[in-house]
Amino acid sequence: MPVKVLIVDDEAVFRNYIRNMTFWKKEEFCLAGEARSTDEAMQFLAVQEIDIVILDVSMPGKNGVVLSGMIASQYPSLSMIAVSSFDDYDYVREILKNGAHDYILKHRLTEKQLEETLAAVRDKRKGISAWESKVKLRRQAQAWFFGDGESPFTSDNSRKAVMLIHIPLGQELTQPGKKAVAEGIAKIFEENSVEKEDVLALYREPDRFVVLTRFYDNVSEAKMKELQEYHKIVSEDTIRRIYALKLTADYCPVFFSDSAMRSYVLHKLRQEEEKDVSEAMTLTLTICQQKELFQAIEDGDGSKAEALIHHIFSGIMTEAGQSACLVIVRELLELIQKAAVEYRIDLDFLPEDFQLYEYAKMRNKDKLAASIAGLYSNVIREIGEKKKAETGFSEIVEMAVSYLKKNYGQSVSLRTVAAGIGTNSSYLSRIFHDETGRTITDYLNEIRIEAAKEMLAERYALKDIAVRSGFNNYTYFLKIFKDYTGRTPKEYLNESSEK
């Protein structure tokens, strides 16, 4: 059977261009319909089965971003290819986040490229595993539960039961390490899925899981609770054996309304998190808090830094007094000064001699948190402008370069970089090469060789340097080092010693 395609574009000229392409005659793909707007497209999809939608981003009214979100929510099995006359990254990011396979500029779209892209989507659809579908559903549910995404359960006729699971993951884990463990734990819970009983586990940083079970049979609430308890016992044993971690569980009431269920769960999570903050209140920043703030600065995420700062101040109990606020203020200012030194920016707007520290005596906790958050936002903006001026790269390429610099010592590929920054690999490959003139691999090798040079100066053993700089193959390391420097590592070290 040919793959059925729908083209959605308000421009008749572009629809004609697509319709008149000759590859349709091969009958591998069938242009099953055309729509001029989001509303027309949704009406068509309601009555006609489609495999792939080619959608224009810049349509009047409900644009392609809105359409992609509606398709992702109501027809999650349907594939999308976005086209546009503009290379606007805000649109690109939203479209790809909603599951589009690729984002192609109209003036670059050739018949051969479209045919190859459709073939790639077709092949990917054939190879999608049940686990990949579960990961996609989990991502959509995360966005709905904890963000502003739409419910992926719009047409779901199941009854849902929820457990709130608390598993302390440990302060010694790095952020990537925590995410990896959380992914493994989620998979353990989800392996309890059986026919007509599907389990979905959502991770809530730093140590909470929302385990949602969808029941498609007409079972009683007592039976649902019994099955939840069984799933909890099985998962608890596996988690203890694999990760040596303990869990506690809290069962939520069964709701007929998904929105009521979500509201209740968020309320319970807020209560538990506020309790955690109160019990773990400290007069100084924790190592974890410092790392998270530095990460927010490095990522250029002012919103995250602001949320962290308000969270830190909310953990200071009223009875702790003004002294606790003053200690936190000094540590936060010292932290931001370190970041400024590292990124070589001038803090003209930061009060000298900790004048803000003295000013804090005249402010309450909330106003003080807002002032410090404002300072962090200014610093993050300054760092972002400096990075942009130095590189001239777009935001997505900046994110990719930052990922490479942080993870060069690990196994890195185009696919892992794209997944790490939340974008599409084919789009990233194209835009990265356009802006840097190099492939991801070439850029990564350069970073690794620079790191190897530093380790040579510190007299590390060559085989140790190869591993630490991300080259698992020693011979390949020697070849790449000579390709980039024109010398072997020993020759490079000898020349450096003579200078």
Coordinates of C-alpha atoms in Angstrom, one line a residue:
M1 CA 0.0 0.0 0.0
P2 CA 1.4 3.5 -0.9
V3 CA 2.1 5.9 2.0
K4 CA -0.8 8.5 2.1
V5 CA 0.3 12.1 2.3
L6 CA -1.6 15.3 3.0
I7 CA -0.3 18.7 2.0
V8 CA -1.4 21.7 4.1
D9 CA -0.5 25.1 2.7
D10 CA -2.4 28.3 2.1
E11 CA -0.4 29.1 -1.1
A12 CA -1.9 27.5 -4.2
V13 CA 1.4 27.9 -6.1
F14 CA 3.3 25.7 -3.6
R15 CA 0.5 23.1 -3.5
N16 CA 0.7 22.9 -7.3
Y17 CA 4.5 22.5 -7.1
I18 CA 4.1 19.5 -4.8
R19 CA 1.2 18.0 -6.7
N20 CA 3.1 18.1 -10.0
M21 CA 6.2 16.3 -8.8
T22 CA 6.8 13.2 -10.9
F23 CA 7.7 10.7 -8.1
W24 CA 4.0 10.4 -7.2
K25 CA 3.7 8.3 -10.4
K26 CA 5.9 5.6 -8.8
E27 CA 2.9 4.9 -6.4
E28 CA 5.2 4.5 -3.4
F29 CA 3.5 7.6 -2.1
C30 CA 0.0 8.9 -2.7
L31 CA -1.0 12.5 -2.4
A32 CA -4.3 11.8 -0.7
G33 CA -5.5 15.3 -0.2
E34 CA -4.8 19.1 0.2
A35 CA -5.8 21.6 2.8
R36 CA -5.5 25.4 2.9
S37 CA -5.6 25.9 6.7
T38 CA -5.3 24.2 10.0
D39 CA -9.1 23.8 10.3
E40 CA -9.4 22.2 6.9
A41 CA -6.5 19.9 7.7
M42 CA -8.2 18.7 11.0
Q43 CA -11.5 18.2 9.2
F44 CA -9.7 16.1 6.6
L45 CA -7.9 14.0 9.2
A46 CA -11.2 13.3 11.0
V47 CA -12.5 11.4 8.0
Q48 CA -9.5 10.2 6.1
E49 CA -6.6 8.0 7.2
I50 CA -3.3 9.7 6.5
D51 CA 0.3 8.6 7.2
I52 CA 2.3 11.8 6.7
V53 CA 1.4 15.5 6.7
I54 CA 3.5 18.1 4.9
L55 CA 2.6 21.3 6.7
D56 CA 3.4 25.0 6.1
V57 CA 4.6 26.8 9.2
S58 CA 3.5 30.4 8.4
M59 CA -0.2 30.0 7.6
P60 CA -2.6 32.8 8.6
G61 CA -4.8 32.2 11.7
K62 CA -3.8 28.9 13.3
N63 CA -0.3 28.5 12.0
G64 CA 1.7 25.3 11.5
V65 CA 3.0 25.3 15.1
V66 CA -0.6 25.1 16.3
L67 CA -1.4 22.4 13.7
S68 CA 1.6 20.3 14.7
G69 CA 0.5 20.5 18.4
M70 CA -3.0 19.4 17.5
I71 CA -1.8 16.5 15.4
A72 CA 0.7 15.4 18.1
S73 CA -2.1 15.4 20.7
Q74 CA -5.0 13.9 18.6
Y75 CA -3.1 11.7 16.1
P76 CA 0.2 10.8 17.7
S77 CA 0.9 8.0 15.2
L78 CA 0.9 10.4 12.3
S79 CA 4.2 11.7 11.0
M80 CA 4.9 15.4 10.1
I81 CA 7.3 17.3 7.8
A82 CA 7.4 21.1 8.2
V83 CA 8.1 23.5 5.4
S84 CA 8.5 27.3 5.5
S85 CA 9.9 30.3 3.7
F86 CA 11.6 31.5 6.9
D87 CA 14.4 29.8 9.0
D88 CA 12.9 31.0 12.4
Y89 CA 14.4 28.9 15.2
D90 CA 11.5 29.6 17.6
Y91 CA 9.2 27.9 15.1
V92 CA 11.7 25.2 14.3
R93 CA 12.0 24.3 18.0
E94 CA 8.3 24.1 18.6
I95 CA 7.6 22.2 15.4
L96 CA 10.3 19.6 16.2
K97 CA 9.2 19.4 19.8
N98 CA 5.8 18.4 18.6
G99 CA 7.3 15.5 16.7
A100 CA 8.0 16.7 13.2
H101 CA 10.6 14.6 11.3
D102 CA 12.2 17.6 9.6
Y103 CA 12.0 21.3 8.9
I104 CA 12.7 22.3 5.3
L105 CA 13.0 25.7 3.7
K106 CA 10.7 26.1 0.7
H107 CA 13.3 27.7 -1.6
R108 CA 15.6 24.7 -1.0
L109 CA 13.0 22.0 -1.4
T110 CA 13.6 19.9 -4.5
E111 CA 11.7 16.9 -5.8
K112 CA 14.5 14.6 -4.9
Q113 CA 14.8 16.0 -1.4
L114 CA 11.1 15.6 -0.7
E115 CA 11.1 12.0 -2.0
E116 CA 14.1 11.1 0.1
T117 CA 12.6 12.7 3.2
L118 CA 9.3 10.9 2.7
A119 CA 11.2 7.6 2.3
A120 CA 13.1 8.3 5.5
V121 CA 9.9 9.0 7.4
R122 CA 8.3 5.8 5.9
D123 CA 11.3 3.7 6.9
K124 CA 11.3 5.2 10.4
R125 CA 7.6 4.5 10.8
K126 CA 8.2 0.8 10.0
G127 CA 10.9 0.6 12.6
I128 CA 9.2 2.3 15.5
S129 CA 9.2 0.0 18.5
A130 CA 6.7 -0.2 21.3
W131 CA 9.3 1.2 23.6
E132 CA 9.9 4.2 21.3
S133 CA 6.1 4.9 21.2
K134 CA 6.0 4.7 25.0
V135 CA 8.9 7.2 25.3
K136 CA 7.1 9.6 23.0
L137 CA 3.8 9.3 25.0
R138 CA 5.8 9.8 28.2
R139 CA 7.3 13.0 26.8
Q140 CA 3.9 14.3 25.8
A141 CA 2.4 13.4 29.2
Q142 CA 5.3 15.1 31.0
A143 CA 4.6 18.3 29.1
W144 CA 0.9 18.1 30.0
F145 CA 1.4 17.2 33.7
F146 CA 4.2 19.6 34.6
G147 CA 4.1 22.2 31.8
D148 CA 1.7 23.8 29.4
G149 CA 1.4 21.0 26.9
E150 CA -1.9 19.4 25.8
S151 CA -3.2 16.2 27.2
P152 CA -2.2 13.1 25.1
F153 CA -5.2 11.3 26.5
T154 CA -7.9 13.4 24.7
S155 CA -9.4 10.4 22.9
D156 CA -8.4 7.9 25.6
N157 CA -11.4 6.0 27.1
S158 CA -9.5 4.5 29.9
R159 CA -9.8 4.9 33.7
K160 CA -6.7 6.1 35.3
A161 CA -5.1 5.4 38.7
V162 CA -2.0 7.2 40.0
M163 CA 0.7 6.4 42.5
L164 CA 3.1 9.1 43.8
I165 CA 6.5 7.5 44.3
H166 CA 9.4 9.0 46.3
I167 CA 12.9 7.6 45.6
P168 CA 15.9 9.6 47.0
L169 CA 18.4 9.3 44.1
G170 CA 21.4 10.5 46.1
Q171 CA 23.4 13.8 46.1
E172 CA 26.5 12.1 44.7
L173 CA 25.0 11.6 41.3
T174 CA 25.6 14.2 38.5
Q175 CA 22.6 15.7 36.7
P176 CA 23.1 13.4 33.7
G177 CA 23.6 10.5 36.1
K178 CA 20.3 11.2 37.8
K179 CA 18.4 11.4 34.5
A180 CA 19.9 8.1 33.4
V181 CA 18.8 6.4 36.7
A182 CA 15.4 8.1 36.5
E183 CA 15.0 6.7 33.0
G184 CA 15.9 3.2 34.2
I185 CA 13.4 3.4 37.1
A186 CA 10.6 4.6 34.8
K187 CA 11.3 1.7 32.5
I188 CA 11.0 -0.7 35.5
F189 CA 7.6 0.6 36.4
E190 CA 6.4 0.6 32.7
E191 CA 7.5 -3.0 32.3
N192 CA 4.4 -3.9 34.3
S193 CA 2.2 -2.9 31.3
V194 CA 0.1 -5.8 29.9
E195 CA -2.8 -6.0 27.5
K196 CA -5.6 -3.5 28.5
E197 CA -3.5 -2.3 31.4
D198 CA -0.8 0.3 30.4
V199 CA 1.7 1.9 32.9
L200 CA 3.3 5.2 32.3
A201 CA 6.0 6.6 34.7
L202 CA 6.7 10.4 34.7
Y203 CA 9.8 11.7 36.4
R204 CA 9.6 14.9 38.5
E205 CA 13.0 16.3 39.6
P206 CA 14.7 15.7 41.9
D207 CA 13.2 12.4 43.3
R208 CA 9.5 12.0 42.5
F209 CA 7.7 9.8 40.0
V210 CA 4.1 9.9 39.0
V211 CA 3.1 6.3 38.0
L212 CA -0.1 6.4 36.0
T213 CA -1.9 3.2 35.1
R214 CA -4.6 3.2 32.4
F215 CA -7.2 0.5 32.7
Y216 CA -9.2 -0.4 29.6
D217 CA -11.3 -3.1 31.2
N218 CA -14.3 -2.4 33.4
V219 CA -12.6 -3.1 36.8
S220 CA -13.6 -1.9 40.2
E221 CA -11.6 0.7 42.2
A222 CA -10.7 -2.0 44.7
K223 CA -9.2 -4.2 41.9
M224 CA -7.4 -1.2 40.5
K225 CA -5.7 -0.5 43.9
E226 CA -4.9 -4.2 44.2
L227 CA -3.1 -4.2 40.8
Q228 CA -1.3 -1.0 41.7
E229 CA 0.0 -2.5 44.9
Y230 CA 1.2 -5.6 43.0
H231 CA 3.0 -3.4 40.5
K232 CA 4.6 -1.4 43.3
I233 CA 5.9 -4.6 45.0
V234 CA 7.4 -6.0 41.8
S235 CA 9.0 -2.7 40.8
E236 CA 10.2 -2.0 44.4
D237 CA 12.1 -5.4 44.4
T238 CA 13.7 -4.7 41.0
I239 CA 14.7 -1.2 41.9
R240 CA 16.3 -2.4 45.2
R241 CA 18.3 -5.1 43.4
I242 CA 19.5 -2.9 40.5
Y243 CA 20.0 0.5 42.1
A244 CA 20.0 -0.3 45.9
L245 CA 17.3 2.4 46.3
K246 CA 14.2 2.4 48.5
L247 CA 10.9 3.9 47.6
T248 CA 7.7 5.1 49.4
A249 CA 4.3 5.2 47.6
D250 CA 1.2 7.3 48.1
Y251 CA -2.0 6.2 46.3
C252 CA -4.2 8.9 44.8
P253 CA -8.0 8.7 44.5
V254 CA -9.4 7.5 41.1
F255 CA -10.8 10.3 39.0
F256 CA -13.1 10.3 36.0
S257 CA -11.8 13.6 34.9
D258 CA -8.2 13.8 33.6
S259 CA -8.0 17.5 34.6
A260 CA -9.1 16.8 38.1
M261 CA -6.6 14.0 38.4
R262 CA -3.8 16.4 37.2
S263 CA -4.8 19.1 39.6
Y264 CA -4.8 16.7 42.5
V265 CA -1.4 15.2 41.7
L266 CA 0.2 18.7 41.3
H267 CA -1.3 19.8 44.6
K268 CA 0.1 16.7 46.4
L269 CA 3.5 17.2 44.8
R270 CA 3.6 20.8 45.8
Q271 CA 2.7 19.8 49.4
E272 CA 5.5 17.2 49.5
E273 CA 8.1 19.5 47.9
E274 CA 7.3 22.3 50.4
K275 CA 7.7 19.7 53.2
D276 CA 11.1 18.6 51.8
V277 CA 12.2 22.2 51.6
S278 CA 11.2 22.8 55.2
E279 CA 12.8 19.7 56.6
A280 CA 16.1 20.2 54.6
M281 CA 16.4 24.0 55.3
T282 CA 20.0 25.1 55.6
L283 CA 21.7 28.4 56.1
T284 CA 24.1 27.9 53.2
L285 CA 23.9 26.8 49.6
T286 CA 24.2 23.1 49.0
I287 CA 26.7 21.7 46.4
C288 CA 23.7 20.7 44.3
Q289 CA 22.2 24.2 44.4
Q290 CA 25.6 25.7 43.3
K291 CA 25.9 23.2 40.4
E292 CA 22.3 23.9 39.3
L293 CA 22.9 27.6 39.3
F294 CA 26.1 27.3 37.4
Q295 CA 24.4 25.0 34.9
A296 CA 21.6 27.6 34.4
I297 CA 24.3 30.3 33.8
E298 CA 26.1 28.0 31.3
D299 CA 22.8 27.1 29.5
G300 CA 21.8 30.8 29.4
D301 CA 18.6 29.9 31.1
G302 CA 17.5 33.0 33.1
S303 CA 14.1 31.5 33.9
K304 CA 15.7 28.4 35.5
A305 CA 18.1 30.6 37.6
E306 CA 15.3 32.8 38.7
A307 CA 13.2 29.7 39.8
L308 CA 16.2 28.2 41.6
I309 CA 16.9 31.5 43.5
H310 CA 13.2 31.8 44.6
H311 CA 13.3 28.1 45.6
I312 CA 16.5 28.7 47.7
F313 CA 14.9 31.7 49.6
S314 CA 11.7 29.8 50.1
G315 CA 13.7 27.2 52.0
I316 CA 14.7 29.8 54.7
M317 CA 12.3 29.5 57.6
T318 CA 10.9 32.7 59.0
E319 CA 12.2 31.8 62.5
A320 CA 15.8 31.5 61.0
G321 CA 15.8 35.3 60.9
Q322 CA 17.5 37.9 58.7
S323 CA 21.0 36.3 59.3
A324 CA 20.0 33.3 57.1
C325 CA 19.0 35.6 54.3
L326 CA 22.3 37.6 54.6
V327 CA 24.4 34.4 54.4
I328 CA 22.6 33.2 51.3
V329 CA 22.9 36.7 49.7
R330 CA 26.7 36.7 50.2
E331 CA 27.1 33.2 48.8
L332 CA 24.9 34.0 45.8
L333 CA 26.9 37.1 45.0
E334 CA 30.2 35.2 45.3
L335 CA 28.8 32.6 43.0
I336 CA 27.8 35.1 40.3
Q337 CA 31.2 36.8 40.6
K338 CA 33.0 33.5 39.9
A339 CA 30.8 33.1 36.8
A340 CA 31.6 36.6 35.6
V341 CA 35.4 35.9 36.0
E342 CA 35.0 32.6 34.1
Y343 CA 33.2 34.2 31.2
R344 CA 35.3 37.4 31.3
I345 CA 32.5 39.9 31.6
D346 CA 32.4 43.2 33.5
L347 CA 29.9 43.4 36.3
D348 CA 29.2 47.2 36.2
F349 CA 25.7 46.7 37.5
L350 CA 26.8 44.6 40.6
P351 CA 27.1 46.8 43.7
E352 CA 30.7 47.1 44.8
D353 CA 31.8 45.8 48.2
F354 CA 28.6 43.8 48.6
Q355 CA 26.4 46.9 49.0
L356 CA 23.5 44.7 48.2
Y357 CA 24.4 42.6 51.1
E358 CA 24.0 45.6 53.4
Y359 CA 20.8 46.6 51.5
A360 CA 19.4 43.2 52.2
K361 CA 18.9 44.1 55.8
M362 CA 16.2 46.5 54.7
R363 CA 14.3 44.0 52.5
N364 CA 12.0 41.1 53.2
K365 CA 12.7 37.6 51.8
D366 CA 10.6 37.9 48.6
K367 CA 11.9 41.3 47.5
L368 CA 15.4 40.1 48.2
A369 CA 14.9 37.0 46.1
A370 CA 13.6 39.1 43.2
S371 CA 16.6 41.5 43.4
I372 CA 19.1 38.6 43.3
A373 CA 17.2 36.9 40.5
G374 CA 17.3 40.1 38.5
L375 CA 21.1 40.3 38.9
Y376 CA 21.5 36.7 37.7
S377 CA 19.2 37.5 34.7
N378 CA 21.5 40.4 33.8
V379 CA 24.6 38.3 34.0
I380 CA 23.1 35.5 32.0
R381 CA 22.1 38.0 29.3
E382 CA 25.6 39.6 29.3
I383 CA 27.2 36.1 28.9
G384 CA 24.8 35.2 26.1
E385 CA 25.5 38.4 24.2
K386 CA 29.3 37.9 24.6
K387 CA 29.0 34.3 23.3
K388 CA 27.0 35.5 20.3
A389 CA 29.4 38.3 19.5
E390 CA 32.4 35.9 19.8
T391 CA 30.9 33.1 17.6
G392 CA 28.1 34.5 15.6
F393 CA 26.4 31.1 15.9
S394 CA 22.6 30.7 16.2
E395 CA 21.1 29.5 19.5
I396 CA 20.8 25.8 18.4
V397 CA 24.5 25.7 17.3
E398 CA 25.6 27.3 20.5
M399 CA 23.7 24.6 22.4
A400 CA 25.4 21.9 20.3
V401 CA 28.9 23.4 20.9
S402 CA 28.2 23.7 24.6
Y403 CA 27.0 20.0 24.7
L404 CA 30.2 18.9 22.9
K405 CA 32.4 20.8 25.3
K406 CA 30.7 19.3 28.3
N407 CA 30.5 15.7 27.0
Y408 CA 33.6 15.2 24.8
G409 CA 35.0 12.6 27.2
Q410 CA 32.0 10.3 26.6
S411 CA 30.7 8.5 23.6
V412 CA 29.1 11.3 21.4
S413 CA 27.4 11.1 18.1
L414 CA 25.2 13.4 16.0
R415 CA 22.1 11.5 17.4
T416 CA 23.2 11.9 21.0
V417 CA 23.9 15.6 20.6
A418 CA 20.5 16.2 18.9
A419 CA 18.8 14.3 21.7
G420 CA 20.8 16.1 24.4
I421 CA 19.7 19.5 23.2
G422 CA 16.2 18.5 22.1
T423 CA 16.3 18.9 18.4
N424 CA 16.2 16.8 15.2
S425 CA 19.5 15.2 14.0
S426 CA 19.1 15.9 10.3
Y427 CA 18.2 19.6 10.9
L428 CA 21.1 19.9 13.4
S429 CA 23.6 18.4 11.0
R430 CA 22.6 20.8 8.2
I431 CA 22.6 24.0 10.3
F432 CA 25.8 23.1 12.2
H433 CA 27.7 22.6 9.0
D434 CA 26.2 25.7 7.4
E435 CA 27.3 27.9 10.3
T436 CA 30.7 26.3 11.4
G437 CA 31.8 24.9 8.1
R438 CA 32.5 21.6 9.9
T439 CA 30.7 18.5 10.8
I440 CA 29.8 17.6 14.4
T441 CA 32.6 14.9 14.3
D442 CA 35.2 17.3 13.1
Y443 CA 34.3 19.9 15.7
L444 CA 34.2 17.2 18.5
N445 CA 37.7 15.9 17.5
E446 CA 39.1 19.4 17.7
I447 CA 37.7 19.8 21.2
R448 CA 39.1 16.4 22.2
I449 CA 42.6 17.2 20.8
E450 CA 42.7 20.5 22.7
A451 CA 41.8 18.6 25.9
A452 CA 44.5 16.0 25.0
K453 CA 47.1 18.8 24.7
E454 CA 46.3 20.0 28.2
M455 CA 46.6 16.5 29.6
L456 CA 50.0 16.1 27.8
A457 CA 51.3 19.2 29.6
E458 CA 50.2 17.6 32.9
R459 CA 52.1 14.4 32.0
Y460 CA 49.3 12.0 31.9
A461 CA 50.0 8.6 30.2
L462 CA 49.2 8.6 26.5
K463 CA 46.7 5.7 26.8
D464 CA 45.0 7.4 29.7
I465 CA 44.8 10.7 27.7
A466 CA 43.1 8.8 24.8
V467 CA 40.4 7.5 27.1
R468 CA 39.9 10.7 29.1
S469 CA 39.6 12.8 25.9
G470 CA 36.9 10.5 24.5
F471 CA 39.0 8.3 22.1
N472 CA 38.3 4.7 23.0
N473 CA 40.6 3.5 20.2
Y474 CA 44.3 4.4 21.0
T475 CA 45.4 4.0 17.4
Y476 CA 42.6 6.3 16.2
F477 CA 43.6 8.9 18.8
L478 CA 47.2 8.9 17.5
K479 CA 46.0 9.4 13.9
I480 CA 43.6 12.2 14.7
F481 CA 46.2 14.0 16.9
K482 CA 48.7 14.0 14.1
D483 CA 46.0 15.0 11.6
Y484 CA 45.2 18.1 13.7
T485 CA 48.6 19.1 14.9
G486 CA 51.0 17.7 12.3
R487 CA 52.9 15.9 15.0
T488 CA 52.6 12.8 17.2
P489 CA 51.8 13.4 20.9
K490 CA 55.4 12.7 21.9
E491 CA 56.7 15.1 19.3
Y492 CA 54.3 17.7 20.4
L493 CA 55.3 17.2 24.1
N494 CA 59.0 17.4 23.3
E495 CA 58.5 20.7 21.3
S496 CA 56.4 22.2 24.1
S497 CA 59.1 21.3 26.7
E498 CA 61.8 23.0 24.7
K499 CA 59.9 26.3 24.6

